[in-house]
Amino acid sequence: MSNRSLRFWARNRTNARLTAIAASALVVTLGAVSWFVWSSPDSPVREAADTVVAAANPLTAQNALLQQQLKTAKGQVASQNGKLKNAAAAAAASAAAHAKQVASLQQQLARTQDQLGALEAESDTGTGSGDKGSSGGKGSGSKTTNATKPPKVPAAGSPGGDSTPGGTEKPDEDPAAVITAPSRDSLLHPEHRYFGMYTEQAPFNWATLDATAKKIGVEPNVVGYFSGWDEDFRVSAVQRAWQQGRLPLMTWESRPIAAGNNSNSAPEYSLPTIIGGGFDAYLHQYAKDIVATGLPLAIRLDHEMNGTWYPWSELNGSGKAINGNNVGDYVKMWRHVHDIFQAEGANALVIWVWAPNIINNMQPSSHTTQEFLAGYYPGDDYVDWVGLSGYLRPPWRAGNDFTAGYTFDRSLDQLRTLTSKPIFLAEVGASETDGHKPGWVKTFFEQFHDSKNADIIGFSWFSLAITSYVGGERSTNDWRIDSRSDSLAAFAEGIADPAADFTLIPAD
């Protein structure tokens, strides 16, 4: 390259060096100025740059706002969760208080019913609309009797016993002062067999029982009713029963009276709780109240224990505990209750009835053996009568010939293997389903003709129509004596047969 081609600032080496030095100084100076401008907080250039950066990043402010909103929402959620927990706790406390209030109201209702029962005793006519036609099952209307109806209690101030307009004598204003009853010992071994009945509201109202008795032509001398362990002893039930000359048979269930039969769970009433003394105060007072009446009664305590449907049973079909109970607890419970009554003197008035369920389709096979039943028996020292609950009821087992022998014989054999105590069929009935009832009723009374059944001292018929669940299906069974005319006729004829040896009290 020729010297002519050099730029003016680099025509020689000296100029070139000076030019390079000047350029470097300029760069340093510009850098210093730039640093000063950018590092100064009040610099308009810096503010302009920040504005440009903010404009270039619009999501920064929005993100900060969203973060703040998220924080606020989290706080609100935490606050609502706290309020929800407090509300749940308050609801639980309210429910517990409500349950206690309901229990208290139930007790008040029971006491009120007792008072109403006593008032009804003063005005109850005791009459019913009996069917006297040919379908009523009375035949010619004449019956062989081996007993007469006990006299009514005279009204106060009326030696002759003034009657109410309906025809039933009015009881004394103080029924406890005039009511009498046979001795317990004479009741234990009756001269003739007992005929008992469960009906709606008896013994607190006799309308249904008396109406049915008129259709049969014979009055029952046993009246059955139910009571729970949330109820005090119902004095009026026993008094009203004996006013009519009837032995009261109380089925006493260790659970609340309003409990449904669709559950076998009642933890507060478990057998270990009873054995451990959880109900001792209640039991002592109950026994004292019985003694105060001076009147005998039969108590069927926690019946059908060999099934799986009540909370006083011990095992289900899989061998698992029911209601927290242990094997052997039922016997311990029974003896515990019996011992308390003995200590209070109540056993001088009480006939203890131990009544399992018959062998049938409702039980698992493991619950139908002799050994299983024996595990529930408290012993002869603690039992006065043994009994059974037994029904003609669907579903039908193969081989069922629809006779009372098929229904009861196997279970009666098990009872007789356990003990020689008198047998009282404490709860019996027959369903109208499929039309087998009249024939079954006929065989039911024929079984009393057989000498092998001489130890059966009577029965109590469950004369109600009940809807329940069997095998998970809803079913209505009409157990009433007068459910149909042919069933009623078979019953009336059977009980009047002298060979059956029942106490026959003509119905008014």
One Martini backbone bead per residue (centre of mass of N, CA, C, O) as a GRO file, in nm:
protein
  508
    1MET     BB    1   0.101   0.033   0.020
    2SER     BB    2   0.066   0.362  -0.009
    3ASN     BB    3   0.088   0.665   0.155
    4ARG     BB    4  -0.169   0.784   0.007
    5SER     BB    5  -0.382   0.580   0.148
    6LEU     BB    6  -0.375   0.728   0.402
    7ARG     BB    7  -0.501   0.872   0.642
    8PHE     BB    8  -0.484   1.176   0.793
    9TRP     BB    9  -0.432   1.045   1.092
   10ALA     BB   10  -0.221   0.825   0.933
   11ARG     BB   11   0.051   0.939   0.782
   12ASN     BB   12   0.182   0.855   1.045
   13ARG     BB   13   0.283   0.705   1.330
   14THR     BB   14   0.229   0.938   1.523
   15ASN     BB   15  -0.066   0.994   1.448
   16ALA     BB   16  -0.170   0.716   1.511
   17ARG     BB   17  -0.114   0.720   1.810
   18LEU     BB   18  -0.275   0.972   1.883
   19THR     BB   19  -0.541   0.871   1.782
   20ALA     BB   20  -0.562   0.627   1.978
   21ILE     BB   21  -0.550   0.786   2.239
   22ALA     BB   22  -0.795   0.966   2.192
   23ALA     BB   23  -1.002   0.739   2.163
   24SER     BB   24  -0.965   0.617   2.444
   25ALA     BB   25  -1.044   0.867   2.604
   26LEU     BB   26  -1.328   0.889   2.493
   27VAL     BB   27  -1.432   0.619   2.595
   28VAL     BB   28  -1.387   0.668   2.894
   29THR     BB   29  -1.560   0.920   2.919
   30LEU     BB   30  -1.827   0.792   2.823
   31GLY     BB   31  -1.837   0.575   3.044
   32ALA     BB   32  -1.850   0.762   3.287
   33VAL     BB   33  -2.102   0.910   3.209
   34SER     BB   34  -2.285   0.662   3.197
   35TRP     BB   35  -2.253   0.569   3.486
   36PHE     BB   36  -2.362   0.824   3.619
   37VAL     BB   37  -2.643   0.821   3.491
   38TRP     BB   38  -2.733   0.529   3.585
   39SER     BB   39  -2.660   0.563   3.905
   40SER     BB   40  -2.857   0.787   3.927
   41PRO     BB   41  -3.172   0.821   4.086
   42ASP     BB   42  -3.238   1.124   3.950
   43SER     BB   43  -3.223   1.040   3.677
   44PRO     BB   44  -3.390   1.084   3.385
   45VAL     BB   45  -3.278   0.842   3.246
   46ARG     BB   46  -3.350   0.634   3.457
   47GLU     BB   47  -3.653   0.684   3.457
   48ALA     BB   48  -3.690   0.623   3.161
   49ALA     BB   49  -3.587   0.334   3.180
   50ASP     BB   50  -3.792   0.229   3.384
   51THR     BB   51  -4.034   0.286   3.208
   52VAL     BB   52  -3.950   0.102   2.981
   53VAL     BB   53  -3.933  -0.159   3.146
   54ALA     BB   54  -4.225  -0.158   3.254
   55ALA     BB   55  -4.349  -0.159   2.970
   56ALA     BB   56  -4.195  -0.429   2.890
   57ASN     BB   57  -4.328  -0.547   3.189
   58PRO     BB   58  -4.661  -0.594   3.259
   59LEU     BB   59  -4.664  -0.868   3.449
   60THR     BB   60  -4.540  -0.779   3.717
   61ALA     BB   61  -4.783  -0.632   3.853
   62GLN     BB   62  -4.988  -0.856   3.813
   63ASN     BB   63  -4.841  -1.070   3.978
   64ALA     BB   64  -4.847  -0.917   4.247
   65LEU     BB   65  -5.154  -0.905   4.269
   66LEU     BB   66  -5.206  -1.211   4.264
   67GLN     BB   67  -5.045  -1.278   4.516
   68GLN     BB   68  -5.222  -1.112   4.707
   69GLN     BB   69  -5.492  -1.259   4.645
   70LEU     BB   70  -5.400  -1.540   4.732
   71LYS     BB   71  -5.339  -1.472   5.024
   72THR     BB   72  -5.628  -1.381   5.091
   73ALA     BB   73  -5.774  -1.649   5.021
   74LYS     BB   74  -5.627  -1.828   5.224
   75GLY     BB   75  -5.735  -1.680   5.471
   76GLN     BB   76  -6.036  -1.733   5.416
   77VAL     BB   77  -6.025  -2.042   5.423
   78ALA     BB   78  -5.919  -2.070   5.711
   79SER     BB   79  -6.158  -1.927   5.839
   80GLN     BB   80  -6.385  -2.121   5.735
   81ASN     BB   81  -6.272  -2.376   5.864
   82GLY     BB   82  -6.304  -2.280   6.152
   83LYS     BB   83  -6.610  -2.235   6.140
   84LEU     BB   84  -6.684  -2.527   6.064
   85LYS     BB   85  -6.573  -2.664   6.318
   86ASN     BB   86  -6.750  -2.508   6.516
   87ALA     BB   87  -7.021  -2.598   6.396
   88ALA     BB   88  -6.982  -2.903   6.437
   89ALA     BB   89  -6.951  -2.894   6.743
   90ALA     BB   90  -7.226  -2.764   6.796
   91ALA     BB   91  -7.398  -2.987   6.665
   92ALA     BB   92  -7.307  -3.218   6.849
   93ALA     BB   93  -7.404  -3.090   7.112
   94SER     BB   94  -7.699  -3.064   7.023
   95ALA     BB   95  -7.754  -3.365   6.975
   96ALA     BB   96  -7.698  -3.460   7.263
   97ALA     BB   97  -7.913  -3.284   7.394
   98HIS     BB   98  -8.150  -3.399   7.232
   99ALA     BB   99  -8.126  -3.692   7.326
  100LYS     BB  100  -8.179  -3.631   7.625
  101GLN     BB  101  -8.455  -3.502   7.578
  102VAL     BB  102  -8.593  -3.749   7.454
  103ALA     BB  103  -8.554  -3.939   7.695
  104SER     BB  104  -8.713  -3.763   7.891
  105LEU     BB  105  -8.981  -3.765   7.727
  106GLN     BB  106  -9.023  -4.070   7.735
  107GLN     BB  107  -9.055  -4.090   8.039
  108GLN     BB  108  -9.293  -3.897   8.057
  109LEU     BB  109  -9.478  -4.064   7.873
  110ALA     BB  110  -9.489  -4.316   8.047
  111ARG     BB  111  -9.614  -4.179   8.293
  112THR     BB  112  -9.864  -4.074   8.145
  113GLN     BB  113  -9.972  -4.350   8.061
  114ASP     BB  114 -10.017  -4.451   8.343
  115GLN     BB  115 -10.221  -4.235   8.419
  116LEU     BB  116 -10.420  -4.300   8.191
  117GLY     BB  117 -10.468  -4.591   8.272
  118ALA     BB  118 -10.601  -4.524   8.545
  119LEU     BB  119 -10.832  -4.358   8.417
  120GLU     BB  120 -10.944  -4.581   8.230
  121ALA     BB  121 -11.034  -4.770   8.462
  122GLU     BB  122 -11.291  -4.580   8.519
  123SER     BB  123 -11.410  -4.592   8.187
  124ASP     BB  124 -11.378  -4.866   8.081
  125THR     BB  125 -11.590  -5.091   7.914
  126GLY     BB  126 -11.469  -5.360   7.767
  127THR     BB  127 -11.582  -5.348   7.480
  128GLY     BB  128 -11.687  -5.507   7.167
  129SER     BB  129 -11.716  -5.592   6.809
  130GLY     BB  130 -11.838  -5.874   6.787
  131ASP     BB  131 -11.867  -6.171   6.599
  132LYS     BB  132 -12.181  -6.368   6.590
  133GLY     BB  133 -12.163  -6.519   6.354
  134SER     BB  134 -12.076  -6.799   6.173
  135SER     BB  135 -11.773  -6.670   6.138
  136GLY     BB  136 -11.693  -6.645   6.456
  137GLY     BB  137 -11.652  -6.945   6.596
  138LYS     BB  138 -11.898  -7.031   6.820
  139GLY     BB  139 -12.125  -7.173   6.715
  140SER     BB  140 -12.376  -7.219   6.953
  141GLY     BB  141 -12.233  -7.072   7.225
  142SER     BB  142 -12.147  -7.325   7.373
  143LYS     BB  143 -11.938  -7.407   7.668
  144THR     BB  144 -11.694  -7.570   7.825
  145THR     BB  145 -11.617  -7.519   8.167
  146ASN     BB  146 -11.344  -7.475   8.439
  147ALA     BB  147 -11.431  -7.168   8.486
  148THR     BB  148 -11.474  -6.860   8.633
  149LYS     BB  149 -11.525  -6.540   8.641
  150PRO     BB  150 -11.395  -6.294   8.791
  151PRO     BB  151 -11.468  -6.055   8.984
  152LYS     BB  152 -11.531  -5.743   9.006
  153VAL     BB  153 -11.447  -5.438   9.114
  154PRO     BB  154 -11.576  -5.239   9.323
  155ALA     BB  155 -11.696  -4.948   9.375
  156ALA     BB  156 -11.672  -4.675   9.538
  157GLY     BB  157 -11.944  -4.682   9.757
  158SER     BB  158 -12.034  -4.972   9.606
  159PRO     BB  159 -12.116  -5.282   9.696
  160GLY     BB  160 -12.236  -5.382   9.408
  161GLY     BB  161 -12.104  -5.253   9.161
  162ASP     BB  162 -12.116  -5.022   8.968
  163SER     BB  163 -12.188  -4.944   8.643
  164THR     BB  164 -12.117  -4.860   8.353
  165PRO     BB  165 -12.270  -4.808   8.056
  166GLY     BB  166 -12.101  -5.058   7.929
  167GLY     BB  167 -12.083  -5.284   8.198
  168THR     BB  168 -11.828  -5.207   8.359
  169GLU     BB  169 -11.685  -5.200   8.641
  170LYS     BB  170 -11.574  -4.973   8.865
  171PRO     BB  171 -11.299  -4.896   9.003
  172ASP     BB  172 -11.126  -4.805   9.243
  173GLU     BB  173 -10.956  -4.522   9.336
  174ASP     BB  174 -10.776  -4.749   9.505
  175PRO     BB  175 -10.659  -5.025   9.367
  176ALA     BB  176 -10.435  -5.127   9.569
  177ALA     BB  177 -10.653  -5.182   9.809
  178VAL     BB  178 -10.830  -5.423   9.629
  179ILE     BB  179 -10.627  -5.589   9.494
  180THR     BB  180 -10.604  -5.928   9.391
  181ALA     BB  181 -10.404  -6.239   9.410
  182PRO     BB  182 -10.250  -6.499   9.359
  183SER     BB  183 -10.012  -6.692   9.430
  184ARG     BB  184  -9.716  -6.776   9.306
  185ASP     BB  185  -9.730  -7.084   9.354
  186SER     BB  186 -10.006  -7.126   9.208
  187LEU     BB  187  -9.901  -7.012   8.929
  188LEU     BB  188  -9.671  -7.215   8.862
  189HIS     BB  189  -9.910  -7.456   8.911
  190PRO     BB  190 -10.161  -7.504   8.731
  191GLU     BB  191 -10.458  -7.670   8.687
  192HIS     BB  192 -10.472  -7.511   8.420
  193ARG     BB  193 -10.432  -7.375   8.130
  194TYR     BB  194 -10.304  -7.109   7.966
  195PHE     BB  195 -10.444  -6.797   7.822
  196GLY     BB  196 -10.288  -6.574   7.602
  197MET     BB  197 -10.242  -6.210   7.509
  198TYR     BB  198 -10.154  -5.991   7.242
  199THR     BB  199 -10.221  -5.639   7.215
  200GLU     BB  200 -10.327  -5.340   7.168
  201GLN     BB  201 -10.239  -5.170   7.476
  202ALA     BB  202 -10.224  -5.393   7.648
  203PRO     BB  203 -10.339  -5.309   7.976
  204PHE     BB  204 -10.435  -4.994   7.905
  205ASN     BB  205 -10.630  -5.131   7.684
  206TRP     BB  206 -10.921  -5.355   7.614
  207ALA     BB  207 -11.064  -5.344   7.340
  208THR     BB  208 -10.921  -5.559   7.158
  209LEU     BB  209 -10.923  -5.798   7.352
  210ASP     BB  210 -11.234  -5.810   7.401
  211ALA     BB  211 -11.318  -5.841   7.107
  212THR     BB  212 -11.170  -6.110   7.060
  213ALA     BB  213 -11.293  -6.273   7.294
  214LYS     BB  214 -11.583  -6.266   7.185
  215LYS     BB  215 -11.523  -6.432   6.929
  216ILE     BB  216 -11.422  -6.684   7.085
  217GLY     BB  217 -11.563  -6.700   7.403
  218VAL     BB  218 -11.280  -6.639   7.549
  219GLU     BB  219 -11.082  -6.547   7.813
  220PRO     BB  220 -10.794  -6.432   7.909
  221ASN     BB  221 -10.537  -6.500   8.186
  222VAL     BB  222 -10.324  -6.352   7.997
  223VAL     BB  223 -10.104  -6.058   7.964
  224GLY     BB  224  -9.916  -5.906   7.716
  225TYR     BB  225  -9.604  -5.710   7.734
  226PHE     BB  226  -9.381  -5.427   7.688
  227SER     BB  227  -9.040  -5.338   7.805
  228GLY     BB  228  -8.791  -5.105   7.891
  229TRP     BB  229  -8.480  -4.972   8.030
  230ASP     BB  230  -8.614  -4.663   8.006
  231GLU     BB  231  -8.820  -4.772   8.220
  232ASP     BB  232  -9.022  -4.779   8.459
  233PHE     BB  233  -9.220  -4.924   8.662
  234ARG     BB  234  -9.552  -5.034   8.567
  235VAL     BB  235  -9.798  -5.046   8.781
  236SER     BB  236 -10.065  -5.034   8.608
  237ALA     BB  237 -10.028  -5.296   8.454
  238VAL     BB  238 -10.065  -5.489   8.697
  239GLN     BB  239 -10.327  -5.380   8.812
  240ARG     BB  240 -10.505  -5.410   8.553
  241ALA     BB  241 -10.471  -5.710   8.521
  242TRP     BB  242 -10.589  -5.796   8.808
  243GLN     BB  243 -10.867  -5.665   8.770
  244GLN     BB  244 -10.912  -5.907   8.538
  245GLY     BB  245 -10.762  -6.178   8.626
  246ARG     BB  246 -10.455  -6.131   8.508
  247LEU     BB  247 -10.154  -6.233   8.410
  248PRO     BB  248  -9.865  -6.066   8.391
  249LEU     BB  249  -9.657  -6.044   8.084
  250MET     BB  250  -9.326  -5.931   8.078
  251THR     BB  251  -9.130  -5.800   7.829
  252TRP     BB  252  -8.781  -5.750   7.903
  253GLU     BB  253  -8.578  -5.503   7.749
  254SER     BB  254  -8.227  -5.426   7.709
  255ARG     BB  255  -8.366  -5.145   7.596
  256PRO     BB  256  -8.527  -4.931   7.432
  257ILE     BB  257  -8.862  -4.924   7.359
  258ALA     BB  258  -8.816  -4.774   7.060
  259ALA     BB  259  -8.664  -4.988   6.941
  260GLY     BB  260  -8.572  -5.154   6.668
  261ASN     BB  261  -8.558  -5.473   6.483
  262ASN     BB  262  -8.307  -5.364   6.276
  263SER     BB  263  -8.118  -5.382   6.546
  264ASN     BB  264  -7.820  -5.509   6.750
  265SER     BB  265  -7.750  -5.210   6.855
  266ALA     BB  266  -7.658  -5.118   7.217
  267PRO     BB  267  -7.398  -5.012   7.388
  268GLU     BB  268  -7.531  -4.910   7.663
  269TYR     BB  269  -7.661  -5.234   7.681
  270SER     BB  270  -7.450  -5.417   7.737
  271LEU     BB  271  -7.362  -5.689   7.909
  272PRO     BB  272  -7.103  -5.578   8.051
  273THR     BB  273  -7.249  -5.331   8.170
  274ILE     BB  274  -7.446  -5.485   8.349
  275ILE     BB  275  -7.243  -5.664   8.503
  276GLY     BB  276  -7.073  -5.395   8.600
  277GLY     BB  277  -7.329  -5.196   8.718
  278GLY     BB  278  -7.473  -4.979   8.523
  279PHE     BB  279  -7.790  -5.081   8.642
  280ASP     BB  280  -7.830  -5.114   8.952
  281ALA     BB  281  -8.010  -4.881   9.042
  282TYR     BB  282  -8.244  -4.952   8.857
  283LEU     BB  283  -8.292  -5.247   8.958
  284HIS     BB  284  -8.347  -5.190   9.255
  285GLN     BB  285  -8.594  -5.007   9.207
  286TYR     BB  286  -8.763  -5.204   9.048
  287ALA     BB  287  -8.789  -5.415   9.272
  288LYS     BB  288  -8.920  -5.231   9.482
  289ASP     BB  289  -9.176  -5.169   9.312
  290ILE     BB  290  -9.281  -5.456   9.308
  291VAL     BB  291  -9.307  -5.496   9.613
  292ALA     BB  292  -9.512  -5.257   9.657
  293THR     BB  293  -9.759  -5.403   9.518
  294GLY     BB  294  -9.794  -5.727   9.588
  295LEU     BB  295  -9.778  -5.836   9.285
  296PRO     BB  296  -9.772  -6.063   9.049
  297LEU     BB  297  -9.532  -6.167   8.785
  298ALA     BB  298  -9.415  -6.212   8.460
  299ILE     BB  299  -9.070  -6.247   8.329
  300ARG     BB  300  -8.934  -6.182   8.005
  301LEU     BB  301  -8.599  -6.195   7.961
  302ASP     BB  302  -8.441  -6.159   7.694
  303HIS     BB  303  -8.539  -6.283   7.429
  304GLU     BB  304  -8.417  -6.470   7.173
  305MET     BB  305  -8.095  -6.520   7.226
  306ASN     BB  306  -8.043  -6.748   6.981
  307GLY     BB  307  -8.013  -6.523   6.799
  308THR     BB  308  -7.927  -6.204   6.594
  309TRP     BB  309  -8.147  -5.943   6.654
  310TYR     BB  310  -8.029  -5.885   6.941
  311PRO     BB  311  -7.822  -5.714   7.184
  312TRP     BB  312  -7.813  -5.995   7.381
  313SER     BB  313  -7.653  -6.135   7.200
  314GLU     BB  314  -7.333  -6.284   7.110
  315LEU     BB  315  -7.358  -6.416   6.809
  316ASN     BB  316  -7.307  -6.453   6.491
  317GLY     BB  317  -7.276  -6.645   6.203
  318SER     BB  318  -6.944  -6.570   6.216
  319GLY     BB  319  -6.857  -6.539   6.534
  320LYS     BB  320  -6.930  -6.252   6.608
  321ALA     BB  321  -6.980  -5.997   6.799
  322ILE     BB  322  -7.255  -5.863   6.981
  323ASN     BB  323  -7.249  -5.559   7.126
  324GLY     BB  324  -6.980  -5.650   7.295
  325ASN     BB  325  -7.015  -5.946   7.351
  326ASN     BB  326  -6.973  -6.246   7.534
  327VAL     BB  327  -6.923  -6.551   7.601
  328GLY     BB  328  -7.150  -6.590   7.883
  329ASP     BB  329  -7.300  -6.312   7.945
  330TYR     BB  330  -7.598  -6.383   7.966
  331VAL     BB  331  -7.589  -6.547   8.226
  332LYS     BB  332  -7.463  -6.324   8.400
  333MET     BB  333  -7.690  -6.122   8.364
  334TRP     BB  334  -7.926  -6.284   8.473
  335ARG     BB  335  -7.805  -6.335   8.758
  336HIS     BB  336  -7.770  -6.041   8.834
  337VAL     BB  337  -8.067  -5.963   8.829
  338HIS     BB  338  -8.173  -6.185   9.018
  339ASP     BB  339  -8.000  -6.103   9.268
  340ILE     BB  340  -8.124  -5.825   9.309
  341PHE     BB  341  -8.414  -5.924   9.352
  342GLN     BB  342  -8.345  -6.098   9.595
  343ALA     BB  343  -8.240  -5.866   9.779
  344GLU     BB  344  -8.541  -5.714   9.754
  345GLY     BB  345  -8.781  -5.950   9.736
  346ALA     BB  346  -8.905  -5.998   9.432
  347ASN     BB  347  -8.902  -6.320   9.392
  348ALA     BB  348  -9.184  -6.357   9.545
  349LEU     BB  349  -9.336  -6.235   9.258
  350VAL     BB  350  -9.154  -6.367   9.038
  351ILE     BB  351  -9.168  -6.506   8.708
  352TRP     BB  352  -8.920  -6.669   8.538
  353VAL     BB  353  -8.874  -6.635   8.176
  354TRP     BB  354  -8.716  -6.859   7.952
  355ALA     BB  355  -8.710  -6.756   7.589
  356PRO     BB  356  -8.648  -6.888   7.313
  357ASN     BB  357  -8.610  -6.971   6.993
  358ILE     BB  358  -8.689  -7.141   6.746
  359ILE     BB  359  -8.616  -7.352   6.502
  360ASN     BB  360  -8.511  -7.171   6.203
  361ASN     BB  361  -8.447  -6.961   5.927
  362MET     BB  362  -8.332  -6.714   6.109
  363GLN     BB  363  -8.098  -6.904   6.170
  364PRO     BB  364  -7.806  -7.017   6.206
  365SER     BB  365  -7.682  -7.332   6.230
  366SER     BB  366  -7.498  -7.271   6.487
  367HIS     BB  367  -7.784  -7.192   6.660
  368THR     BB  368  -7.931  -7.508   6.668
  369THR     BB  369  -7.794  -7.639   6.898
  370GLN     BB  370  -7.771  -7.774   7.206
  371GLU     BB  371  -7.509  -7.632   7.296
  372PHE     BB  372  -7.589  -7.343   7.235
  373LEU     BB  373  -7.835  -7.325   7.422
  374ALA     BB  374  -7.690  -7.404   7.690
  375GLY     BB  375  -7.513  -7.132   7.696
  376TYR     BB  376  -7.796  -6.964   7.793
  377TYR     BB  377  -7.847  -7.116   8.057
  378PRO     BB  378  -7.879  -7.024   8.398
  379GLY     BB  379  -8.058  -7.222   8.554
  380ASP     BB  380  -8.284  -7.350   8.783
  381ASP     BB  381  -8.233  -7.122   9.008
  382TYR     BB  382  -8.320  -6.883   8.771
  383VAL     BB  383  -8.581  -7.055   8.681
  384ASP     BB  384  -8.934  -7.128   8.623
  385TRP     BB  385  -8.973  -7.091   8.312
  386VAL     BB  386  -8.996  -7.226   7.994
  387GLY     BB  387  -8.972  -7.117   7.647
  388LEU     BB  388  -9.127  -6.986   7.336
  389SER     BB  389  -9.075  -6.872   7.010
  390GLY     BB  390  -9.352  -6.939   6.767
  391TYR     BB  391  -9.397  -6.961   6.405
  392LEU     BB  392  -9.595  -6.932   6.126
  393ARG     BB  393  -9.356  -6.862   5.864
  394PRO     BB  394  -9.211  -6.701   5.630
  395PRO     BB  395  -9.006  -6.889   5.488
  396TRP     BB  396  -9.015  -7.203   5.357
  397ARG     BB  397  -8.920  -7.511   5.442
  398ALA     BB  398  -8.822  -7.793   5.346
  399GLY     BB  399  -9.079  -8.019   5.470
  400ASN     BB  400  -9.310  -7.856   5.545
  401ASP     BB  401  -9.638  -7.948   5.697
  402PHE     BB  402  -9.799  -7.732   5.864
  403THR     BB  403  -9.736  -7.794   6.171
  404ALA     BB  404  -9.681  -7.772   6.507
  405GLY     BB  405  -9.473  -7.996   6.523
  406TYR     BB  406  -9.270  -7.873   6.325
  407THR     BB  407  -9.230  -7.605   6.485
  408PHE     BB  408  -9.166  -7.737   6.801
  409ASP     BB  409  -9.030  -8.019   6.863
  410ARG     BB  410  -8.722  -7.966   6.856
  411SER     BB  411  -8.728  -7.746   7.079
  412LEU     BB  412  -8.858  -7.913   7.302
  413ASP     BB  413  -8.630  -8.119   7.321
  414GLN     BB  414  -8.416  -7.916   7.417
  415LEU     BB  415  -8.553  -7.827   7.676
  416ARG     BB  416  -8.574  -8.119   7.805
  417THR     BB  417  -8.263  -8.151   7.819
  418LEU     BB  418  -8.213  -7.911   8.020
  419THR     BB  419  -8.514  -7.943   8.159
  420SER     BB  420  -8.816  -7.972   8.390
  421LYS     BB  421  -8.957  -7.730   8.344
  422PRO     BB  422  -9.202  -7.548   8.274
  423ILE     BB  423  -9.396  -7.479   7.976
  424PHE     BB  424  -9.414  -7.160   7.796
  425LEU     BB  425  -9.569  -7.021   7.520
  426ALA     BB  426  -9.485  -6.686   7.495
  427GLU     BB  427  -9.479  -6.669   7.156
  428VAL     BB  428  -9.744  -6.687   6.920
  429GLY     BB  429  -9.817  -6.772   6.564
  430ALA     BB  430  -9.993  -6.702   6.240
  431SER     BB  431  -9.988  -6.688   5.905
  432GLU     BB  432 -10.179  -6.618   5.604
  433THR     BB  433  -9.979  -6.719   5.420
  434ASP     BB  434 -10.102  -6.950   5.183
  435GLY     BB  435 -10.338  -7.081   5.382
  436HIS     BB  436 -10.224  -7.245   5.665
  437LYS     BB  437 -10.358  -7.154   5.934
  438PRO     BB  438 -10.605  -7.331   6.013
  439GLY     BB  439 -10.448  -7.602   6.022
  440TRP     BB  440 -10.236  -7.517   6.231
  441VAL     BB  441 -10.428  -7.448   6.463
  442LYS     BB  442 -10.541  -7.727   6.498
  443THR     BB  443 -10.259  -7.861   6.574
  444PHE     BB  444 -10.195  -7.685   6.813
  445PHE     BB  445 -10.425  -7.805   7.001
  446GLU     BB  446 -10.357  -8.112   6.962
  447GLN     BB  447 -10.086  -8.113   7.126
  448PHE     BB  448 -10.244  -8.109   7.412
  449HIS     BB  449 -10.335  -8.419   7.397
  450ASP     BB  450 -10.051  -8.499   7.444
  451SER     BB  451  -9.866  -8.641   7.697
  452LYS     BB  452  -9.581  -8.520   7.619
  453ASN     BB  453  -9.728  -8.214   7.676
  454ALA     BB  454  -9.787  -8.178   7.992
  455ASP     BB  455  -9.558  -7.943   8.042
  456ILE     BB  456  -9.758  -7.754   7.902
  457ILE     BB  457  -9.916  -7.455   8.054
  458GLY     BB  458  -9.915  -7.268   7.786
  459PHE     BB  459 -10.009  -6.951   7.616
  460SER     BB  460  -9.919  -6.662   7.394
  461TRP     BB  461 -10.081  -6.460   7.167
  462PHE     BB  462  -9.989  -6.274   6.873
  463SER     BB  463 -10.246  -6.026   6.806
  464LEU     BB  464 -10.096  -5.911   6.527
  465ALA     BB  465  -9.998  -5.686   6.270
  466ILE     BB  466  -9.680  -5.721   6.093
  467THR     BB  467  -9.407  -5.528   5.971
  468SER     BB  468  -9.115  -5.672   5.813
  469TYR     BB  469  -8.786  -5.809   5.784
  470VAL     BB  470  -8.710  -6.090   5.559
  471GLY     BB  471  -8.430  -6.137   5.403
  472GLY     BB  472  -8.460  -5.816   5.310
  473GLU     BB  473  -8.777  -5.836   5.309
  474ARG     BB  474  -9.084  -5.707   5.293
  475SER     BB  475  -9.331  -5.807   5.549
  476THR     BB  476  -9.672  -5.916   5.611
  477ASN     BB  477  -9.813  -6.037   5.920
  478ASP     BB  478 -10.112  -6.203   6.026
  479TRP     BB  479 -10.157  -6.297   6.371
  480ARG     BB  480 -10.441  -6.285   6.417
  481ILE     BB  481 -10.704  -6.460   6.529
  482ASP     BB  482 -10.915  -6.269   6.336
  483SER     BB  483 -10.811  -6.254   6.032
  484ARG     BB  484 -11.012  -6.499   5.978
  485SER     BB  485 -11.281  -6.699   5.997
  486ASP     BB  486 -11.130  -6.980   5.984
  487SER     BB  487 -10.919  -6.916   6.200
  488LEU     BB  488 -11.113  -6.849   6.429
  489ALA     BB  489 -11.264  -7.118   6.435
  490ALA     BB  490 -11.020  -7.296   6.503
  491PHE     BB  491 -10.957  -7.159   6.772
  492ALA     BB  492 -11.229  -7.184   6.922
  493GLU     BB  493 -11.238  -7.494   6.907
  494GLY     BB  494 -10.964  -7.569   7.038
  495ILE     BB  495 -10.990  -7.425   7.323
  496ALA     BB  496 -11.272  -7.580   7.398
  497ASP     BB  497 -11.136  -7.839   7.427
  498PRO     BB  498 -11.111  -8.044   7.697
  499ALA     BB  499 -10.837  -8.192   7.614
  500ALA     BB  500 -10.662  -7.920   7.644
  501ASP     BB  501 -10.700  -7.780   7.933
  502PHE     BB  502 -10.833  -7.498   7.969
  503THR     BB  503 -10.900  -7.194   8.093
  504LEU     BB  504 -11.251  -7.114   8.094
  505ILE     BB  505 -11.364  -6.785   8.026
  506PRO     BB  506 -11.634  -6.636   7.968
  507ALA     BB  507 -11.743  -6.412   7.748
  508ASP     BB  508 -11.950  -6.130   7.751
   0.00000   0.00000   0.00000
